[in-house]
């Protein structure tokens, strides 16, 4: 493996280019017209345009991506996350073109793509699943039989869906028929199939997922768990490792379930087995497997001290897990928290923000990592996911990690687009977060539909700067300052100290 | 010169300054009911931050002046919840509303797909009423009426792909 084409954009493409550099492997970024000068383009060895801004004609165009690999002589493809990362046709096309696919082969992805098929595989692997049923018989008797089998409360879900779309909770038998009809309409318009499934609703469940790695020689290990329960409308916002509420025995059980699933499907590369954890019964239930690198992989890297992307590359080169980790294996140490910094306005229903970043200052502190897709001067396009960066803080315990994260967020500056940073600071200070009394519905319930708004008033210093250097003031303020001071300004110790005169030609 | 700014919640801040001795400026800050007057000096640091000095104490402020918004962040520990604030000059807002009546054309905040349209031409809508839903990257975004209005035209349809900035609905604002 000499050169890797990275089939993604934003922070993850930067992250993968860096891992390639660690191993002395070349990297090729791809970009659409909207990303022509983007940070991921600047951080890779080479970059190739794959099409216009619309992702269907650029990042999702398999032929264009493979043409970029041919042009640059790349001999391997890393799919990143999103876009084509979980598309078995892309995995096959890469292999058919004679390139190394950094991930599980299409034959591994295909059988676990649908939620129901993956559940069947989980049962076969001895991994616990919540009671569920596919709705094949849509007669009232058929629905009732399925609901009785699953039990209330239950969720009606489009089989092909994601992101909670079309999902409905049903508490009583009499509400079942209308809920099924509504969910079918959503599924038919939004997804490839209108097939539905019923699944037992685990009330107050936490989202706990297990990082797994499989090699090309049939071995698979788990790399411990992550808790991603702080979600906004089914999108993860804060992730951490370890899960704060598991006992040692519960952690061992859930991690072993993840490993068993990976081994059963012959998994190759890095993947994540997602579970719901019931904090009352203390049981865990298989949800689905993500056959790619996850956004939140850095929290695992922080507590285990393992570079997961370098490991992906080594596995693709044919390395054995036993050689990579040795007899002592992997250990979890301390606590790590990740926040996702989104360009969105929490004061306005989280509407995504696009525009030029006039000023960005990411935090730079001990035990804090920033994976950023943008810096000062970059443009956030309207066309893609609005995530600007991830910030990861490590501590010897959860409290220390939380304090470090709060400090990091307080020194982060993003001007030009609104961000969710005020919300992140607010959440990290909540007693419920400190006690980790959260579940996947907590954040939405906490803020209601309106979002947290902005609770921050400008400081006196901010308003003084605004008065003297704000719009319409910068030139005038500076000029009058020098004028008023007259020739004495050159001897002003304050002026000497800074070495740059406002509005002056000399620096 | 007095200048007025407004934050996202509609809080107003007024600042004015006049030259004082030794290159300092006398600045008056009005927030809510209280006014404060301080003698301050401001200098730009090599990295572009503004260094604000009052009575020998310097604080660092990040300030970015955009076309519509001014962004300020101050990181000093003296600010209880120091973070970024986005302000709009008040005059600018009035001028913007006067010419093209920008709130009358609701535009898609991002490229996505229209999944629900709640209104039709001729409908009266109240402020905050959901008009339609645009979906992008698995996320649904509800487009709400910015004020009481009559729907003149719906410029999109369910299932249609829309570009960021594309017109979705045209409204004629009603006097409250």
XYZ file of C-alpha atoms in Angstrom:
683
model
C 0.000 0.000 0.000
C 1.681 3.187 -1.210
C -1.059 5.762 -1.681
C -4.568 5.959 -0.205
C -7.480 7.800 -1.781
C -9.699 9.255 0.941
C -13.340 9.159 -0.202
C -14.631 11.794 2.214
C -14.374 15.425 3.232
C -14.046 17.587 6.337
C -12.338 16.625 9.561
C -12.329 12.870 8.932
C -10.451 13.283 5.639
C -7.836 15.376 7.479
C -7.653 12.701 10.184
C -7.109 9.896 7.655
C -4.426 11.847 5.748
C -2.552 12.210 9.041
C -2.713 8.466 9.714
C -1.330 7.807 6.221
C 1.551 10.166 6.996
C 2.328 8.208 10.183
C 2.879 5.066 8.104
C 4.702 6.870 5.268
C 1.768 6.243 2.904
C 0.705 8.909 0.385
C -2.781 10.465 0.606
C -5.205 11.738 -2.020
C -8.150 13.971 -1.094
C -11.205 14.368 -3.300
C -13.296 17.510 -3.456
C -16.416 18.972 -4.997
C -16.571 22.513 -6.356
C -17.907 23.661 -2.983
C -14.769 22.309 -1.248
C -12.120 23.397 -3.765
C -9.824 25.028 -1.185
C -11.090 23.165 1.871
C -8.872 22.152 4.772
C -8.991 18.461 3.843
C -7.668 19.407 0.402
C -4.820 21.351 1.974
C -3.867 18.600 4.418
C -3.590 15.725 1.931
C -0.563 15.110 -0.313
C -2.656 15.472 -3.472
C -6.252 16.357 -4.283
C -8.568 15.689 -7.208
C -11.892 17.330 -8.133
C -14.713 14.801 -8.405
C -17.644 16.985 -9.444
C -20.029 19.831 -8.600
C -21.240 20.764 -5.119
C -24.191 18.383 -5.145
C -22.916 15.243 -3.383
C -24.844 12.871 -5.675
C -22.668 14.131 -8.554
C -19.372 14.285 -6.640
C -18.677 12.485 -3.340
C -21.339 9.853 -4.115
C -20.265 9.299 -7.740
C -18.450 5.937 -7.647
C -17.058 6.323 -11.184
C -15.669 9.794 -10.443
C -14.037 8.612 -7.205
C -12.414 5.624 -8.946
C -11.227 7.887 -11.776
C -9.489 10.070 -9.155
C -7.747 6.948 -7.832
C -6.570 6.019 -11.335
C -5.374 9.559 -12.069
C -3.208 9.660 -8.939
C -2.118 6.036 -8.954
C -3.689 5.392 -5.548
C -3.675 1.697 -4.714
C -6.142 1.778 -1.818
C -9.374 3.543 -0.830
C -10.398 4.681 2.656
C -14.133 5.443 2.684
C -14.177 7.683 5.793
C -17.714 7.937 7.180
C -20.927 9.089 5.491
C -21.202 9.244 1.710
C -20.195 5.847 0.220
C -18.687 4.376 3.396
C -21.380 1.732 3.938
C -22.285 1.104 0.304
C -21.453 -2.497 -0.693
C -21.495 -1.510 -4.388
C -18.659 0.922 -3.729
C -16.683 -1.691 -1.765
C -17.129 -4.132 -4.679
C -16.237 -1.531 -7.298
C -13.026 -0.664 -5.448
C -12.066 -4.338 -5.208
C -13.001 -4.951 -8.857
C -10.718 -2.054 -9.864
C -7.855 -3.932 -8.215
C -7.569 -1.509 -5.293
C -7.356 -2.309 -1.598
C -10.569 -1.490 0.278
C -9.860 -0.222 3.793
C -12.877 -1.727 5.488
C -15.028 -4.825 5.506
C -15.569 -6.550 2.125
C -18.967 -6.153 0.421
C -19.788 -9.772 1.327
C -19.579 -8.836 5.029
C -21.577 -5.562 4.745
C -24.442 -6.844 2.597
C -25.978 -9.446 4.971
C -26.174 -7.018 7.924
C -27.327 -3.895 6.101
C -31.010 -4.305 6.898
C -32.052 -3.953 10.541
C -34.003 -7.189 10.538
C -31.292 -9.260 8.863
C -28.728 -7.882 11.325
C -30.994 -8.868 14.230
C -31.251 -12.414 12.884
C -27.454 -12.546 12.673
C -27.222 -11.232 16.252
C -29.536 -13.981 17.516
C -27.495 -16.585 15.657
C -24.350 -15.175 17.288
C -25.933 -15.432 20.749
C -26.175 -11.638 21.126
C -29.278 -10.360 22.955
C -31.894 -8.485 20.890
C -35.066 -6.670 21.932
C -38.283 -8.470 20.897
C -39.176 -7.436 17.353
C -41.253 -8.512 14.374
C -41.309 -7.670 10.670
C -44.757 -6.632 9.507
C -45.443 -8.956 6.590
C -49.130 -9.464 7.381
C -50.782 -6.027 7.448
C -54.285 -7.293 8.319
C -55.575 -6.154 11.702
C -55.227 -9.695 13.062
C -51.689 -9.891 11.696
C -50.715 -6.572 13.300
C -52.221 -7.585 16.633
C -50.381 -10.889 16.612
C -47.082 -9.128 15.872
C -47.691 -6.495 18.583
C -48.601 -9.138 21.144
C -45.375 -10.987 20.335
C -43.280 -7.787 20.738
C -45.140 -6.299 23.710
C -45.963 -2.670 24.625
C -44.673 -0.001 24.610
C -43.311 -0.596 21.131
C -41.795 1.321 18.256
C -42.982 1.191 14.672
C -39.906 1.680 12.459
C -39.308 1.744 8.714
C -37.074 -1.259 8.076
C -34.894 0.688 5.692
C -34.833 3.896 7.732
C -32.404 5.802 9.860
C -32.110 8.876 12.029
C -35.434 8.185 13.724
C -37.404 9.163 10.638
C -40.895 7.735 10.512
C -40.375 6.081 13.877
C -43.447 6.091 16.139
C -44.013 4.975 19.666
C -47.196 3.051 20.381
C -48.408 2.374 23.926
C -51.762 0.679 23.316
C -53.202 -1.784 20.821
C -55.903 0.702 19.676
C -53.220 3.178 18.503
C -51.391 0.570 16.443
C -53.271 0.722 13.122
C -53.057 4.525 12.638
C -49.370 4.501 13.654
C -48.602 1.759 11.134
C -50.425 3.639 8.388
C -48.536 6.878 9.134
C -45.175 5.100 9.293
C -45.829 3.367 5.958
C -46.515 6.702 4.298
C -43.238 8.149 5.612
C -41.307 5.006 4.676
C -42.745 4.921 1.160
C -41.817 8.550 0.481
C -38.465 8.684 2.280
C -36.902 5.231 1.920
C -36.376 2.537 -0.676
C -38.889 0.208 0.969
C -42.151 0.744 2.868
C -41.589 -2.382 4.948
C -42.002 -1.816 8.677
C -40.925 -3.572 11.809
C -42.150 -3.472 15.362
C -39.621 -3.361 18.139
C -40.010 -3.260 21.913
C -39.392 0.236 23.196
C -36.776 0.220 25.954
C -37.800 3.196 28.086
C -35.015 5.424 29.320
C -32.456 3.452 27.319
C -28.873 4.597 26.930
C -26.961 4.285 23.674
C -23.886 2.169 24.352
C -21.738 0.978 21.475
C -18.754 -1.316 21.241
C -15.738 -0.588 19.055
C -14.546 -3.737 17.314
C -11.625 -4.638 15.086
C -11.361 -7.682 12.843
C -8.335 -8.825 10.859
C -8.183 -10.695 7.547
C -7.319 -13.933 9.346
C -10.620 -14.480 11.182
C -9.691 -12.833 14.483
C -11.821 -10.121 16.090
C -11.445 -8.105 19.294
C -13.433 -5.403 21.059
C -11.845 -2.067 21.973
C -14.268 -1.307 24.795
C -17.427 0.765 24.747
C -18.616 4.327 24.189
C -21.705 5.974 25.649
C -23.475 8.253 23.167
C -26.707 8.917 25.056
C -26.634 12.725 24.775
C -28.438 13.074 21.465
C -30.444 15.758 19.785
C -33.151 14.418 17.495
C -31.321 11.070 17.223
C -27.998 12.729 16.346
C -25.131 12.238 18.784
C -23.847 15.439 20.385
C -21.631 14.292 23.277
C -19.877 10.925 23.445
C -17.688 9.398 26.091
C -15.728 6.349 27.140
C -16.064 4.459 29.358
C -19.845 4.377 29.794
C -20.229 5.955 33.270
C -22.991 3.664 34.541
C -21.771 0.134 33.745
C -20.453 -2.262 36.362
C -17.333 -4.235 35.453
C -19.460 -7.316 34.761
C -21.925 -5.352 32.602
C -19.047 -3.786 30.649
C -17.490 -7.197 30.056
C -20.849 -8.617 28.896
C -21.663 -5.844 26.430
C -18.120 -5.758 25.016
C -18.196 -9.532 24.586
C -21.525 -9.222 22.725
C -19.870 -6.771 20.327
C -16.904 -9.043 19.792
C -19.117 -12.109 19.289
C -21.141 -10.316 16.613
C -18.007 -9.140 14.784
C -16.478 -12.597 14.880
C -19.714 -14.235 13.730
C -19.911 -12.081 10.574
C -16.180 -12.413 9.823
C -15.699 -8.693 10.288
C -12.602 -7.035 8.807
C -11.366 -3.579 9.815
C -12.881 -1.146 12.341
C -16.589 -1.259 13.080
C -19.081 -0.449 15.801
C -21.770 -2.657 17.265
C -24.530 -0.503 18.734
C -26.663 -1.508 21.718
C -29.426 -0.084 23.841
C -28.727 -0.434 27.545
C -31.688 -0.590 29.904
C -30.576 1.145 33.128
C -33.377 -0.549 35.095
C -33.153 -4.196 34.014
C -29.398 -3.717 33.286
C -29.820 -5.719 30.066
C -28.355 -4.723 26.715
C -29.959 -5.249 23.314
C -28.350 -5.289 19.872
C -29.406 -2.361 17.692
C -27.262 -2.437 14.539
C -23.691 -2.541 13.312
C -21.973 0.408 11.653
C -19.461 -1.011 9.205
C -17.140 1.983 9.153
C -15.097 4.321 11.291
C -17.370 6.353 13.591
C -17.299 10.115 14.147
C -16.730 9.446 17.849
C -13.764 7.056 17.453
C -11.337 9.507 19.184
C -12.771 8.869 22.667
C -11.760 5.234 22.284
C -8.344 6.315 21.013
C -7.925 8.566 24.051
C -8.731 5.947 26.697
C -6.966 3.046 24.980
C -3.996 4.916 23.499
C -4.562 3.297 20.129
C -4.632 5.004 16.722
C -7.694 3.354 15.164
C -7.091 4.735 11.666
C -3.471 3.548 11.601
C -4.818 0.181 12.805
C -7.348 0.171 9.928
C -4.503 0.723 7.474
C -2.388 -2.036 9.065
C -5.292 -4.487 8.964
C -5.796 -3.674 5.271
C -2.080 -4.397 4.765
C -2.719 -7.859 6.211
C -1.513 -7.448 9.800
C -2.788 -9.833 12.478
C -4.462 -8.380 15.577
C -2.328 -10.660 17.753
C 0.823 -9.066 16.298
C -0.538 -5.531 16.622
C -1.562 -5.721 20.265
C 0.717 -8.405 21.710
C -0.128 -10.682 24.609
C -1.040 -7.871 27.023
C -3.852 -6.649 24.745
C -5.665 -3.342 25.209
C -6.668 -1.490 28.384
C -9.017 1.379 29.142
C -7.370 4.179 31.089
C -9.041 7.316 32.464
C -12.040 8.962 30.833
C -12.545 10.772 27.535
C -15.363 13.034 26.348
C -16.013 14.263 22.822
C -18.272 17.111 21.735
C -19.326 17.819 18.178
C -19.120 21.481 17.244
C -21.825 22.160 14.686
C -22.401 25.272 12.577
C -26.008 25.636 13.586
C -28.062 28.096 15.509
C -29.445 26.634 18.737
C -31.413 29.858 19.215
C -33.220 29.250 15.934
C -34.274 25.599 15.953
C -30.746 24.380 15.191
C -30.921 25.614 11.597
C -27.607 24.776 9.873
C -25.415 27.771 9.227
C -23.304 28.376 6.158
C -20.845 31.147 5.451
C -17.276 32.331 5.765
C -15.506 31.726 9.050
C -14.110 35.169 9.802
C -12.175 33.957 12.793
C -11.609 30.526 14.298
C -9.490 29.767 17.338
C -9.563 26.125 18.352
C -8.418 25.233 21.874
C -4.830 24.201 22.413
C -4.384 22.681 25.853
C -2.949 19.603 27.572
C -5.015 16.408 27.091
C -7.272 18.140 24.572
C -7.493 17.081 20.951
C -9.196 18.938 18.136
C -10.152 17.248 14.872
C -11.209 20.192 12.734
C -12.385 20.416 9.168
C -12.262 24.220 9.110
C -10.108 27.145 10.181
C -10.106 30.942 9.799
C -11.072 32.013 6.295
C -12.690 28.699 5.318
C -16.190 28.635 3.907
C -18.828 26.341 5.435
C -20.832 25.199 2.399
C -24.592 24.799 2.512
C -24.408 21.400 0.843
C -23.067 19.079 3.532
C -23.206 18.116 7.175
C -22.617 21.254 9.300
C -20.063 19.704 11.692
C -17.049 22.013 12.022
C -14.905 20.021 14.420
C -14.772 17.557 17.263
C -13.105 18.409 20.534
C -11.914 15.537 22.713
C -10.758 15.957 26.318
C -9.115 13.288 28.449
C -8.995 13.147 32.238
C -7.990 10.647 34.900
C -11.669 10.525 35.748
C -14.908 11.817 34.251
C -15.014 14.988 36.316
C -11.505 15.991 35.239
C -12.354 15.306 31.587
C -15.517 17.432 31.921
C -13.633 20.379 33.451
C -11.000 20.201 30.713
C -13.711 20.166 28.065
C -15.453 23.190 29.594
C -12.180 25.113 29.661
C -11.468 24.128 26.056
C -14.906 25.276 24.897
C -14.503 28.591 26.745
C -11.368 29.383 24.799
C -12.829 28.334 21.463
C -13.715 31.229 19.167
C -15.849 30.831 16.041
C -16.953 33.976 14.214
C -18.960 34.020 10.999
C -21.479 31.275 11.709
C -23.477 30.492 14.839
C -22.438 27.309 16.629
C -23.794 24.988 19.288
C -20.917 25.849 21.665
C -23.151 27.770 24.137
C -25.414 24.710 24.307
C -22.451 22.357 24.847
C -21.154 24.523 27.710
C -24.628 24.583 29.238
C -25.100 20.795 28.978
C -21.685 19.986 30.453
C -22.580 22.078 33.525
C -25.910 20.369 34.199
C -26.158 18.276 37.385
C -27.927 15.566 35.326
C -24.886 15.363 33.081
C -22.499 15.303 36.051
C -24.457 12.382 37.527
C -24.875 10.932 34.026
C -28.594 10.593 34.575
C -29.173 10.836 30.843
C -30.719 8.737 28.131
C -31.245 9.134 24.403
C -34.310 11.341 24.943
C -32.813 13.506 27.702
C -31.387 16.415 25.695
C -34.531 16.942 23.615
C -36.695 16.820 26.742
C -34.332 19.150 28.601
C -34.477 21.917 26.018
C -37.917 21.254 24.569
C -38.445 22.305 20.990
C -36.997 25.789 21.313
C -33.372 25.019 22.027
C -31.325 26.710 24.710
C -31.052 30.102 23.008
C -28.227 32.367 23.944
C -27.841 33.171 27.589
C -24.635 35.143 27.201
C -24.454 38.906 27.512
C -21.444 40.724 26.072
C -18.877 41.675 28.714
C -17.807 45.275 29.325
C -14.500 44.553 27.585
C -16.417 43.259 24.556
C -18.556 46.388 24.408
C -15.512 48.652 24.814
C -13.882 46.933 21.860
C -17.138 47.288 19.965
C -17.241 51.011 20.730
C -13.642 51.631 19.673
C -13.074 49.067 16.936
C -16.542 47.914 15.873
C -18.330 48.573 12.576
C -17.663 52.086 11.310
C -15.293 52.656 14.224
C -12.126 50.720 13.449
C -10.544 53.262 11.095
C -11.946 56.350 12.794
C -11.174 55.140 16.288
C -7.607 54.254 15.424
C -6.930 57.425 13.480
C -8.328 59.692 16.155
C -6.413 57.777 18.798
C -3.155 58.497 17.035
C -4.139 62.013 16.176
C -5.151 62.832 19.706
C -1.943 61.378 21.077
C 0.143 63.271 18.520
C 3.879 62.642 18.270
C 3.888 61.237 21.812
C 2.252 58.079 20.480
C 5.583 56.761 19.206
C 6.965 56.891 22.737
C 3.849 55.475 24.331
C 5.069 52.348 26.166
C 1.742 50.714 25.431
C 2.321 51.188 21.727
C 5.881 49.831 21.957
C 4.697 46.812 23.880
C 2.299 45.710 21.200
C 4.462 46.637 18.248
C 1.561 47.074 15.864
C -0.209 50.347 15.434
C -3.871 50.359 14.732
C -4.425 51.612 11.242
C -0.703 52.291 10.872
C 1.449 51.025 8.037
C 4.216 49.578 10.204
C 4.065 46.391 12.170
C -21.170 58.914 17.823
C -23.769 56.644 19.391
C -24.235 53.195 17.957
C -26.867 50.663 18.864
C -26.583 46.895 18.594
C -29.005 44.083 19.207
C -28.345 40.454 20.165
C -30.261 37.340 19.084
C -32.785 37.798 21.904
C -33.479 41.437 21.062
C -31.422 42.873 23.945
C -30.042 46.279 22.951
C -26.644 47.729 23.714
C -25.615 51.272 23.000
C -22.039 52.478 22.881
C -20.560 55.903 22.250
C -17.060 57.262 22.550
C -15.162 60.516 22.523
C -11.397 61.170 22.613
C -9.864 61.675 26.057
C -6.344 62.411 27.264
C -3.254 60.358 26.347
C -4.779 58.492 23.422
C -7.533 57.054 25.581
C -11.208 57.252 24.779
C -14.068 57.944 27.073
C -16.647 55.261 26.319
C -20.227 55.156 27.476
C -21.963 51.783 27.544
C -25.700 51.562 27.955
C -27.263 48.164 28.621
C -30.796 47.852 29.873
C -31.262 50.702 32.352
C -27.709 51.229 33.544
C -25.061 53.339 31.850
C -21.331 53.007 32.566
C -18.570 55.368 31.507
C -14.998 54.121 31.253
C -11.745 55.505 29.908
C -10.324 52.822 27.661
C -7.578 52.317 25.142
C -7.647 49.706 22.448
C -4.779 48.261 20.450
C -4.619 45.496 17.944
C -2.378 42.524 18.800
C -0.245 40.935 16.068
C -2.669 38.009 15.888
C -5.553 40.396 15.205
C -7.141 40.288 18.673
C -8.054 43.591 20.281
C -6.403 44.467 23.569
C -8.702 46.608 25.651
C -7.052 48.481 28.534
C -8.964 50.127 31.357
C -7.141 51.512 34.406
C -3.989 49.546 33.634
C -5.817 46.237 33.211
C -5.809 44.670 29.756
C -8.385 42.224 28.470
C -8.368 40.407 25.125
C -11.329 40.566 22.791
C -11.874 38.826 19.467
C -13.936 41.011 17.174
C -15.060 40.248 13.620
C -17.142 42.691 11.649
C -19.183 41.022 8.938
C -21.680 42.377 6.462
C -24.657 41.976 8.768
C -23.293 40.694 12.031
C -20.570 41.675 14.414
C -19.115 38.811 16.451
C -17.336 39.355 19.751
C -15.717 36.932 22.157
C -13.919 37.793 25.344
C -12.084 35.125 27.250
C -11.092 36.897 30.459
C -12.061 35.134 33.660
C -13.854 38.299 34.788
C -16.657 37.510 32.384
C -18.894 35.030 34.145
C -19.973 33.139 31.042
C -17.474 34.520 28.591
C -18.316 33.490 25.121
C -19.175 34.531 21.641
C -21.962 37.046 21.149
C -23.443 37.901 17.774
C -24.736 41.457 17.433
C -26.431 43.326 14.635
C -26.150 47.088 14.264
C -29.696 48.345 14.809
C -29.646 50.940 11.978
C -28.570 48.297 9.507
C -31.500 46.092 10.399
C -33.964 48.882 9.774
C -32.399 49.759 6.450
C -32.445 46.112 5.375
C -36.096 45.778 6.194
C -36.989 48.903 4.287
C -35.650 48.143 0.810
C -36.241 44.598 -0.421
C -38.347 43.470 2.549
C -36.057 40.447 3.034
C -38.297 38.612 5.477
C -40.919 38.265 2.770
C -38.907 35.657 0.849
C -38.181 32.602 2.949
C -35.156 30.749 1.645
C -33.855 27.272 2.349
C -31.104 27.358 5.000
C -29.367 24.445 3.299
C -29.439 22.130 0.341
C -31.957 19.415 1.014
C -35.312 17.934 0.160
C -38.723 19.399 0.931
C -40.575 16.711 2.892
C -43.672 18.536 4.150
C -45.507 21.677 3.025
C -48.089 22.845 5.552
C -49.391 25.936 3.747
C -50.810 27.067 0.418
C -51.127 30.433 -1.311
C -53.698 32.624 0.431
C -53.221 31.134 3.911
C -52.915 33.504 6.846
C -50.095 32.433 9.141
C -49.093 33.594 12.602
C -45.554 34.257 13.808
C -43.711 30.993 14.494
C -46.195 28.832 12.597
C -44.478 25.907 10.819
C -44.692 26.442 7.053
C -42.692 23.550 5.678
C -39.993 21.022 6.491
C -36.689 20.635 4.669
C -34.597 17.535 5.258
C -30.833 17.282 4.804
C -28.303 14.772 6.085
C -30.968 12.812 8.016
C -32.018 16.024 9.836
C -35.369 17.730 9.497
C -35.581 21.499 9.701
C -38.882 23.256 10.236
C -39.191 26.555 8.394
C -41.402 28.860 10.463
C -43.147 32.129 9.690
C -40.952 35.013 10.922
C -44.067 37.135 11.545
C -47.799 37.222 10.858
C -48.276 37.145 7.100
C -50.296 36.006 4.129
C -48.746 33.316 1.934
C -48.436 34.786 -1.556
C -46.768 31.846 -3.221
C -45.260 28.462 -2.366
C -42.163 28.180 -4.538
C -41.399 24.516 -3.835
C -43.135 21.150 -3.696
C -42.959 18.032 -1.532
C -40.198 15.697 -2.674
C -38.305 18.399 -4.521
C -34.588 18.951 -4.022
C -33.774 22.564 -3.081
C -30.447 24.366 -3.087
C -29.317 26.348 -0.034
C -30.624 29.902 -0.489
C -33.393 28.835 -2.879
C -36.723 30.576 -2.330
C -39.300 28.388 -0.588
C -42.221 30.651 0.229
C -43.145 34.251 -0.497
C -45.000 36.051 2.285
C -46.727 39.363 2.553
C -46.265 40.588 6.110
C -49.429 41.625 7.933
C -49.552 44.468 10.392
C -49.919 43.007 13.851
